[in-house]
PDB file of C-alpha atoms in Angstrom:
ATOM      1  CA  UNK A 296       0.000   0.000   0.000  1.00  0.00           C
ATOM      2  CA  UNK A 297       3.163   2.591   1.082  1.00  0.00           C
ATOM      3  CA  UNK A 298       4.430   1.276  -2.022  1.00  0.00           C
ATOM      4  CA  UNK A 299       0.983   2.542  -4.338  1.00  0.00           C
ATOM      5  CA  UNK A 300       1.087   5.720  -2.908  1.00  0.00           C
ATOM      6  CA  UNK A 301       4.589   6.355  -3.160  1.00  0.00           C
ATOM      7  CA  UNK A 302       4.371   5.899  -7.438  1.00  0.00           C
ATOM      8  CA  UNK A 303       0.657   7.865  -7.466  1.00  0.00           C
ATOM      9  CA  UNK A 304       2.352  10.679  -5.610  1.00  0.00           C
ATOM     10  CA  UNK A 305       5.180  10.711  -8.169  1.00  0.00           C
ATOM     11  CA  UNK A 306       2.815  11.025 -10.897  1.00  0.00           C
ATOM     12  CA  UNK A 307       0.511  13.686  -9.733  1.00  0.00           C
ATOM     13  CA  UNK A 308       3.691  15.489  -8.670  1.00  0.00           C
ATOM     14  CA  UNK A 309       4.355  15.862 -12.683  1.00  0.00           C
ATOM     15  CA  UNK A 310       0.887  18.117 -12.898  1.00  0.00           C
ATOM     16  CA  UNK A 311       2.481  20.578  -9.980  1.00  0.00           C
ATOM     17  CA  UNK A 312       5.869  21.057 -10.629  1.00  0.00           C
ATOM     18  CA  UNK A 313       4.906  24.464 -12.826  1.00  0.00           C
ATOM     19  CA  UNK A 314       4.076  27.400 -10.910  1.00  0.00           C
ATOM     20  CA  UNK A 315       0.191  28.701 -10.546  1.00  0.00           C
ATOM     21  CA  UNK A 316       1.129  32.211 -11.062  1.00  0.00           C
ATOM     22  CA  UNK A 317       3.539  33.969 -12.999  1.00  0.00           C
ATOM     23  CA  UNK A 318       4.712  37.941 -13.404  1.00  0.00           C
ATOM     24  CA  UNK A 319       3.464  39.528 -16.214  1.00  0.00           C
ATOM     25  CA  UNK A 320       5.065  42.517 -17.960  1.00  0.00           C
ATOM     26  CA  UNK A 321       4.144  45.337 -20.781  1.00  0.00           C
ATOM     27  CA  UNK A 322       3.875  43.490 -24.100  1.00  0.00           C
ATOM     28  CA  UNK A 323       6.024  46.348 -25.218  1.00  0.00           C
ATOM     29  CA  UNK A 324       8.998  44.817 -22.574  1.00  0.00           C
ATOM     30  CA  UNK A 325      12.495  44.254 -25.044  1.00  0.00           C
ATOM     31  CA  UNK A 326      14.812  43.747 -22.056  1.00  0.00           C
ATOM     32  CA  UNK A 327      14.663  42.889 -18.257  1.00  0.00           C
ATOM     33  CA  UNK A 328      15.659  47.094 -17.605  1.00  0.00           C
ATOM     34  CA  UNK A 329      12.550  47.576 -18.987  1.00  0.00           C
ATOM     35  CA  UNK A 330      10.163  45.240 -17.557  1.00  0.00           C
ATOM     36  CA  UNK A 331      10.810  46.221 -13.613  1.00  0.00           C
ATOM     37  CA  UNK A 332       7.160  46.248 -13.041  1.00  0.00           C
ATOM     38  CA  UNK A 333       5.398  43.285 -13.083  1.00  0.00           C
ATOM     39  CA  UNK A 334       1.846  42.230 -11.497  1.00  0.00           C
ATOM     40  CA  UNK A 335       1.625  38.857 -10.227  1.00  0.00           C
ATOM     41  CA  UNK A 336      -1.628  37.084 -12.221  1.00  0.00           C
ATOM     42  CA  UNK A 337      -2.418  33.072 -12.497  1.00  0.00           C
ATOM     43  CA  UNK A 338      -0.163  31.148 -14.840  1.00  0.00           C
ATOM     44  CA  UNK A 339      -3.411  29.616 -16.617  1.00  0.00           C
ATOM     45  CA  UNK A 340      -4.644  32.737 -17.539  1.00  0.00           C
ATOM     46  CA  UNK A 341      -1.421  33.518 -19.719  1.00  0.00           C
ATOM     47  CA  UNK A 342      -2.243  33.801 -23.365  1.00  0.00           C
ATOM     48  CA  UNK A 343       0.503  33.059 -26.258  1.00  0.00           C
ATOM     49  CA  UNK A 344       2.198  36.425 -26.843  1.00  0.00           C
ATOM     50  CA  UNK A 345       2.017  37.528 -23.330  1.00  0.00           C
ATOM     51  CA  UNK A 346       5.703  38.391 -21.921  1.00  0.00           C
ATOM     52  CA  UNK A 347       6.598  37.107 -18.103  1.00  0.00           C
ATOM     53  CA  UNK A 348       9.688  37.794 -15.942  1.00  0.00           C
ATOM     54  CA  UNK A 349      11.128  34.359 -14.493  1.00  0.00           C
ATOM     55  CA  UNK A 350      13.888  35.379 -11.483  1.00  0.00           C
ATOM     56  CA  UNK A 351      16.813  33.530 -10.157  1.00  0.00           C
ATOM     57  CA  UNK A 352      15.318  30.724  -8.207  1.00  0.00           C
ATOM     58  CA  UNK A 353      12.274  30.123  -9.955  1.00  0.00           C
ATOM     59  CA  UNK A 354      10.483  27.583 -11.942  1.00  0.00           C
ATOM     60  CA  UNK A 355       8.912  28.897 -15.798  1.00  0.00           C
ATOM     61  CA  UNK A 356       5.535  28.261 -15.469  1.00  0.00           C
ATOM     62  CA  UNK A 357       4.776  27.899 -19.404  1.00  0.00           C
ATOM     63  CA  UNK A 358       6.615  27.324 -22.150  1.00  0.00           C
ATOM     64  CA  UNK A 359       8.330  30.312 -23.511  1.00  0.00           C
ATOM     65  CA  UNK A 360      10.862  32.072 -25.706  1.00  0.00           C
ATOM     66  CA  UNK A 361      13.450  34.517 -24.035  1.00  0.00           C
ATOM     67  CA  UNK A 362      13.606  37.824 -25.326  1.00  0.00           C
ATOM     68  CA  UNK A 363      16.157  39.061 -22.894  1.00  0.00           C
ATOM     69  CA  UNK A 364      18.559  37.171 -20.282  1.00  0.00           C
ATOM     70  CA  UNK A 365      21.104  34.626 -19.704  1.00  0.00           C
ATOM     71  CA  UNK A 366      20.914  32.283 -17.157  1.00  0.00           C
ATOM     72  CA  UNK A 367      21.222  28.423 -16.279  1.00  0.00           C
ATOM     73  CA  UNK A 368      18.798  26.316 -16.511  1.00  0.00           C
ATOM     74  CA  UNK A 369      18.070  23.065 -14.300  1.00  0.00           C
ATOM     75  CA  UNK A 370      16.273  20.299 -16.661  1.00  0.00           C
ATOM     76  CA  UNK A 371      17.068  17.016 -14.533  1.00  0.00           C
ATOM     77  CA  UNK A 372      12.984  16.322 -13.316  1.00  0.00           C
ATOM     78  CA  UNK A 373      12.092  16.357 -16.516  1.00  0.00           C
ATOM     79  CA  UNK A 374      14.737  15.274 -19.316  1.00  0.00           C
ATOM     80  CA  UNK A 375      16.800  13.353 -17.128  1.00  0.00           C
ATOM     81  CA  UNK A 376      19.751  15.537 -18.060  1.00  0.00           C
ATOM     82  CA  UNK A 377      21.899  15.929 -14.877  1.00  0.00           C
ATOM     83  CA  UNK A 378      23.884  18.958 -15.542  1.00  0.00           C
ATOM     84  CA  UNK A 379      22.106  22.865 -16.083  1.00  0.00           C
ATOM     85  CA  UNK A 380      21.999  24.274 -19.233  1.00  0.00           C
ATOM     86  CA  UNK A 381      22.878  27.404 -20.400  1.00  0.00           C
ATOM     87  CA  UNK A 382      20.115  29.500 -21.909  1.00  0.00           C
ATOM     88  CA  UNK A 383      20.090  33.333 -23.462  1.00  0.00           C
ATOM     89  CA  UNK A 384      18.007  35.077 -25.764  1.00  0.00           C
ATOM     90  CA  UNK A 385      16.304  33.482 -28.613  1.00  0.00           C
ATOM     91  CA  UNK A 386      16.010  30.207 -27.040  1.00  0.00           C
ATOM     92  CA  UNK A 387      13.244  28.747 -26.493  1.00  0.00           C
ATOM     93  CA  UNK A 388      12.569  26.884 -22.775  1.00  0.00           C
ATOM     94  CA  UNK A 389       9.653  24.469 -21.475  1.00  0.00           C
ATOM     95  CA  UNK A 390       7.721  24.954 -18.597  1.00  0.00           C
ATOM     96  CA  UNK A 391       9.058  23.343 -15.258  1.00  0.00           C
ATOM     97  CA  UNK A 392      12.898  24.155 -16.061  1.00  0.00           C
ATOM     98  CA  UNK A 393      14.347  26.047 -12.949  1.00  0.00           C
ATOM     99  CA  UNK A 394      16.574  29.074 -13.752  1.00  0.00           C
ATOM    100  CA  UNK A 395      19.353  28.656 -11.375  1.00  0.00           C
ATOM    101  CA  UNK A 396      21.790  32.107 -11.949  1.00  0.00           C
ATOM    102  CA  UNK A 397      19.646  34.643 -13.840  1.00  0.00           C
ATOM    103  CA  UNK A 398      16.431  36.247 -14.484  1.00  0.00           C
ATOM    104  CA  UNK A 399      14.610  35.951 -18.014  1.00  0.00           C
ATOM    105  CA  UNK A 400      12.358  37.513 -20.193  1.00  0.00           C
ATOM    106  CA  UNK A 401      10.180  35.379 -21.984  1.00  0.00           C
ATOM    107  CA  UNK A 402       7.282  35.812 -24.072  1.00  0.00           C
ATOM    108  CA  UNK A 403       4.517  32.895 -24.031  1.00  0.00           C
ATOM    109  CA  UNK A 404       4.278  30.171 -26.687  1.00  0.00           C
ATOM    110  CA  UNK A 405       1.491  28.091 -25.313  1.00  0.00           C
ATOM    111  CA  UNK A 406      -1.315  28.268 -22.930  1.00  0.00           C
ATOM    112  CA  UNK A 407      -0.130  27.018 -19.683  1.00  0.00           C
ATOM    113  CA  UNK A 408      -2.766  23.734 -20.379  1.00  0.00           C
ATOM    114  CA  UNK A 409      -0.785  23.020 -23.806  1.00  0.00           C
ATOM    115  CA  UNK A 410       2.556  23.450 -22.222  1.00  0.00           C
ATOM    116  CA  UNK A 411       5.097  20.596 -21.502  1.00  0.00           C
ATOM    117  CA  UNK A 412       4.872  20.144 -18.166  1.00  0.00           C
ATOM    118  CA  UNK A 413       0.990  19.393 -18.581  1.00  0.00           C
ATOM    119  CA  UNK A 414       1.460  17.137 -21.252  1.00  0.00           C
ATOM    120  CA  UNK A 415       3.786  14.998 -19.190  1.00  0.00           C
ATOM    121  CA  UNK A 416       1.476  15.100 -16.508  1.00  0.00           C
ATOM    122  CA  UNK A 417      -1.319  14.434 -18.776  1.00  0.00           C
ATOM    123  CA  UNK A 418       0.342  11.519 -20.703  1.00  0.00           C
ATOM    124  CA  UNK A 419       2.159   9.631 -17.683  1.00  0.00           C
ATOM    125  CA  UNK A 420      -1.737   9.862 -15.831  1.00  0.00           C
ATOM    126  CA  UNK A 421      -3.239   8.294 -19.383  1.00  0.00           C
ATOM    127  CA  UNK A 422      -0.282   5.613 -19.362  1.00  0.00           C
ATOM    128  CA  UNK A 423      -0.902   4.928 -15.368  1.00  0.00           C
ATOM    129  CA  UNK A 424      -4.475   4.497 -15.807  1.00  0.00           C
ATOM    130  CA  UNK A 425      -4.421   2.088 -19.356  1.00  0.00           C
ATOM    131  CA  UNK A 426      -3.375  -1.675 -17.872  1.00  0.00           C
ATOM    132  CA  UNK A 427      -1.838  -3.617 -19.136  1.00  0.00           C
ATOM    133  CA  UNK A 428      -2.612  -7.211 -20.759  1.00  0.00           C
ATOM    134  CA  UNK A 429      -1.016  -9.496 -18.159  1.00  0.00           C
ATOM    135  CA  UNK A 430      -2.797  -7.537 -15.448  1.00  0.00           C
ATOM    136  CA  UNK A 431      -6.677  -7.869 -16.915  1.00  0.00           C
ATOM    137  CA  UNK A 432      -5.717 -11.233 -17.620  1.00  0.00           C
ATOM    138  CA  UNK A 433      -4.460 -12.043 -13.574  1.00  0.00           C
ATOM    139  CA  UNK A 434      -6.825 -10.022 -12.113  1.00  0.00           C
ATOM    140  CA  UNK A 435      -9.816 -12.684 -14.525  1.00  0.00           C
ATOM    141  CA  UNK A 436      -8.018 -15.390 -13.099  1.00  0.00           C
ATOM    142  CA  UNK A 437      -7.677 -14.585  -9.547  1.00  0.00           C
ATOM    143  CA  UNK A 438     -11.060 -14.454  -8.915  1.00  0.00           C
ATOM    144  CA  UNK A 439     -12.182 -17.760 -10.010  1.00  0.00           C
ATOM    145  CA  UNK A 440      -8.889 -18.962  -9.021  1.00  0.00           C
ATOM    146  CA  UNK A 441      -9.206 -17.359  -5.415  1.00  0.00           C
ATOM    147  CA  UNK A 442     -12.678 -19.139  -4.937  1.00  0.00           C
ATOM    148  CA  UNK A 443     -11.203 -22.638  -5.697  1.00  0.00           C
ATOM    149  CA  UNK A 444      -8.387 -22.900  -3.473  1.00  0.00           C
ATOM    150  CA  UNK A 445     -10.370 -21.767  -0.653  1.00  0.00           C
ATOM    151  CA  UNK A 446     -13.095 -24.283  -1.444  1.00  0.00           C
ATOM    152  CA  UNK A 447     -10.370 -26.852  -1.717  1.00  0.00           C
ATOM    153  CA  UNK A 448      -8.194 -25.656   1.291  1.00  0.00           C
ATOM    154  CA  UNK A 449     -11.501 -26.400   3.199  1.00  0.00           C
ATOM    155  CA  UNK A 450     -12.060 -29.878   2.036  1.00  0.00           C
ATOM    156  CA  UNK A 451      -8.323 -30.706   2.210  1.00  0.00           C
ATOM    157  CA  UNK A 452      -8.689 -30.100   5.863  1.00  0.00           C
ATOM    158  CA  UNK A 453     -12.183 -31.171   6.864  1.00  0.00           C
ATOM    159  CA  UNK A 454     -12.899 -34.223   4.686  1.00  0.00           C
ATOM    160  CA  UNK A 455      -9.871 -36.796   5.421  1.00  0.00           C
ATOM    161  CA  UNK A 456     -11.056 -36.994   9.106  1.00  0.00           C
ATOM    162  CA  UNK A 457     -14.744 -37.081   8.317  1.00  0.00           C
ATOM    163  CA  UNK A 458     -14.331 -40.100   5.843  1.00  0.00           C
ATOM    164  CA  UNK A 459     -10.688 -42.129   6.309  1.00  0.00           C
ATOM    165  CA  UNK A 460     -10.864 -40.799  10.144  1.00  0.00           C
ATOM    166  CA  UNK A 461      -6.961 -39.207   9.506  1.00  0.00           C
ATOM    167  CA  UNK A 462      -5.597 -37.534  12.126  1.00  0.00           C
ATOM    168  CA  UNK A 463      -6.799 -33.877  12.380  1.00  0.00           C
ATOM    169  CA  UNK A 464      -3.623 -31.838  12.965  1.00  0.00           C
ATOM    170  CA  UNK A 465      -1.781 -33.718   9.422  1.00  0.00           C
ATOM    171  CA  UNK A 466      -4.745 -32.811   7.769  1.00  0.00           C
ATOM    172  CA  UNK A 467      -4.494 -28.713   8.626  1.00  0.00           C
ATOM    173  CA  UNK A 468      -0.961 -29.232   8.172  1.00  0.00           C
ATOM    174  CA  UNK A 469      -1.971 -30.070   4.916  1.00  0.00           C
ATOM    175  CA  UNK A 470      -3.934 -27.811   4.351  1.00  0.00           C
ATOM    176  CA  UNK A 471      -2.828 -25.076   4.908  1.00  0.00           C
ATOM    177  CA  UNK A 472       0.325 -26.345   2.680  1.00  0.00           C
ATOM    178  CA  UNK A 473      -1.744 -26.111  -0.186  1.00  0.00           C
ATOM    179  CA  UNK A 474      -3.295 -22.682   0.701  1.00  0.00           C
ATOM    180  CA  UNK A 475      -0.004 -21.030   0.616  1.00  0.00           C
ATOM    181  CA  UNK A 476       1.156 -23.131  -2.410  1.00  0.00           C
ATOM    182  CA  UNK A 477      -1.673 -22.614  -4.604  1.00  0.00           C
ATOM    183  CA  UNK A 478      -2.326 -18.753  -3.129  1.00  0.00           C
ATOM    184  CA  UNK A 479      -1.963 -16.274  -6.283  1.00  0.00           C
ATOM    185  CA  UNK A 480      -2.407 -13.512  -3.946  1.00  0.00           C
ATOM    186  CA  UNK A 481       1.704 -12.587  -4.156  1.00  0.00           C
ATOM    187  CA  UNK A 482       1.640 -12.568  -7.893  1.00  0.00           C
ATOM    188  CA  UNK A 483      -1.663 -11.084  -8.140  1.00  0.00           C
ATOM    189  CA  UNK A 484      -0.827  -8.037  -5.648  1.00  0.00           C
ATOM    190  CA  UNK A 485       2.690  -7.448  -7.119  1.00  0.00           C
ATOM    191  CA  UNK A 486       1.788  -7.179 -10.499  1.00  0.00           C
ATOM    192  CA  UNK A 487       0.051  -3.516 -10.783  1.00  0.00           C
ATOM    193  CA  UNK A 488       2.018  -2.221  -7.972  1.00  0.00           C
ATOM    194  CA  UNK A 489       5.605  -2.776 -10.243  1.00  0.00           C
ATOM    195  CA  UNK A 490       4.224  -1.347 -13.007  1.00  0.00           C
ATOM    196  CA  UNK A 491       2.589   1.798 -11.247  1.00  0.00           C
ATOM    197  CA  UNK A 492       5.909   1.768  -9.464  1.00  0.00           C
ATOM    198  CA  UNK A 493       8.092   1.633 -12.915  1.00  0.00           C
ATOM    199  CA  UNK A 494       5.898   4.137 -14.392  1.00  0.00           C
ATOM    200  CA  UNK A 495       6.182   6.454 -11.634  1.00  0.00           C
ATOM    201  CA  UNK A 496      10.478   6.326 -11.592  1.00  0.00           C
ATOM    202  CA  UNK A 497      10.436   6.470 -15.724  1.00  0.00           C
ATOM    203  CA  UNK A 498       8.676   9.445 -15.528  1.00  0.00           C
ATOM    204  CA  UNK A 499      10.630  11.263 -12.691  1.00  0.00           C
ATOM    205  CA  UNK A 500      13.311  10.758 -14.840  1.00  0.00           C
ATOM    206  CA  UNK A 501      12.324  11.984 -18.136  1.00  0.00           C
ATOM    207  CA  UNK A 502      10.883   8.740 -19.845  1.00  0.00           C
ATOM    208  CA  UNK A 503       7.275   8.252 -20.636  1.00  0.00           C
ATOM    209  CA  UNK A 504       6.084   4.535 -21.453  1.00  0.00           C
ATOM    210  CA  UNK A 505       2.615   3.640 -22.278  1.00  0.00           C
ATOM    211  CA  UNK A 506       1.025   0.257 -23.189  1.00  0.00           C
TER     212      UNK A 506
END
């Protein structure tokens, strides 16, 4: 169960990593001397063409293009790339990348529901929800399968003493044997939870898989 929330935590962590507001400046903003003032508004009301300030320290809440500034970028939570990459004007930068050393102006390519960040989160929920073969087919057998080694379990224990008089304690012994033999619950149980759990560390680190 720790495990199961563990991996659906991870994946609903994808959908927050982006800021909810950002600081908008003048469309008419060419460079960070001229964009001091900024109001603070919510990141999903940012249209495409609007122009935000990102400082030192702070995660881009959509996907942009930087019109003024120079700073490092950290990408590691969502390409996998461990070092930070070095970003100026003209480049363009997806939403969730921390800028480590320097501020940036950047004017809005996508609506903060099209951006990256939101796609990840969007397509690692879609792939975490679709199961896969193996588990349909499991959890179709475990049920029927479940039923019928209890049922036996029961007779394995009760019916030798009823009808050949066998000693009692060999037949739980027995019994019980069998129940943890024939159990599916191990394979049954471990099943989703690796592959919500794989899912879950993919994605942290910049891999999507689906199907």
């Amino acid at each position: 169960e720790r495990l199961s929330l563990r991996a659906s935590a991870s994946l609903d962590s994808l959908s927050r990593m982006s800021p909810e507001t950002a600081r908008r400046v003048s469309e008419e903003a060419a460079t960070l001397a001229s964009a001091e003032s900024s109001i603070e508004t919510p990141a999903s009301g940012l249209r495409t063409g609007d122009r935000i300030i990102v400082r030192a320290g702070e995660v881009v809440p959509v996907d942009g293009e930087i019109i003024d500034g120079t700073s490092q970028v950290r990408l590691d939570h969502l390409t996998g790339e461990p070092l930070p990459l070095t970003v100026s004007r003209g480049d363009e930068i997806m939403s969730g990348a921390l800028s480590v050393d320097g501020a940036l102006l950047l004017k809005v390519l996508r609506p903060a529901h099209e951006s990256t960040i939101q796609k990840i989160g969007r397509l690692t929920s879609s792939a975490s929800a679709s199961r896969p073969h193996i588990v349909t087919f499991l959890d179709a057998v475990a049920k029927r399968w479940s039923y019928a080694v209890i049922v036996s379990t029961a007779a394995i224990a009760v019916l030798p003493p009823l009808l050949f008089h066998t000693p009692v304690g060999s037949s739980l012994y027995r019994s019980l044997v069998w129940l943890i033999t024939a159990s599916p619950c191990a394979l049954i149980l471990a099943t989703p939870l690796v592959y919500v759990s794989g899912l879950s560390v993919a994605a942290a680190n910049g891999v999507l898989l689906k199907g």
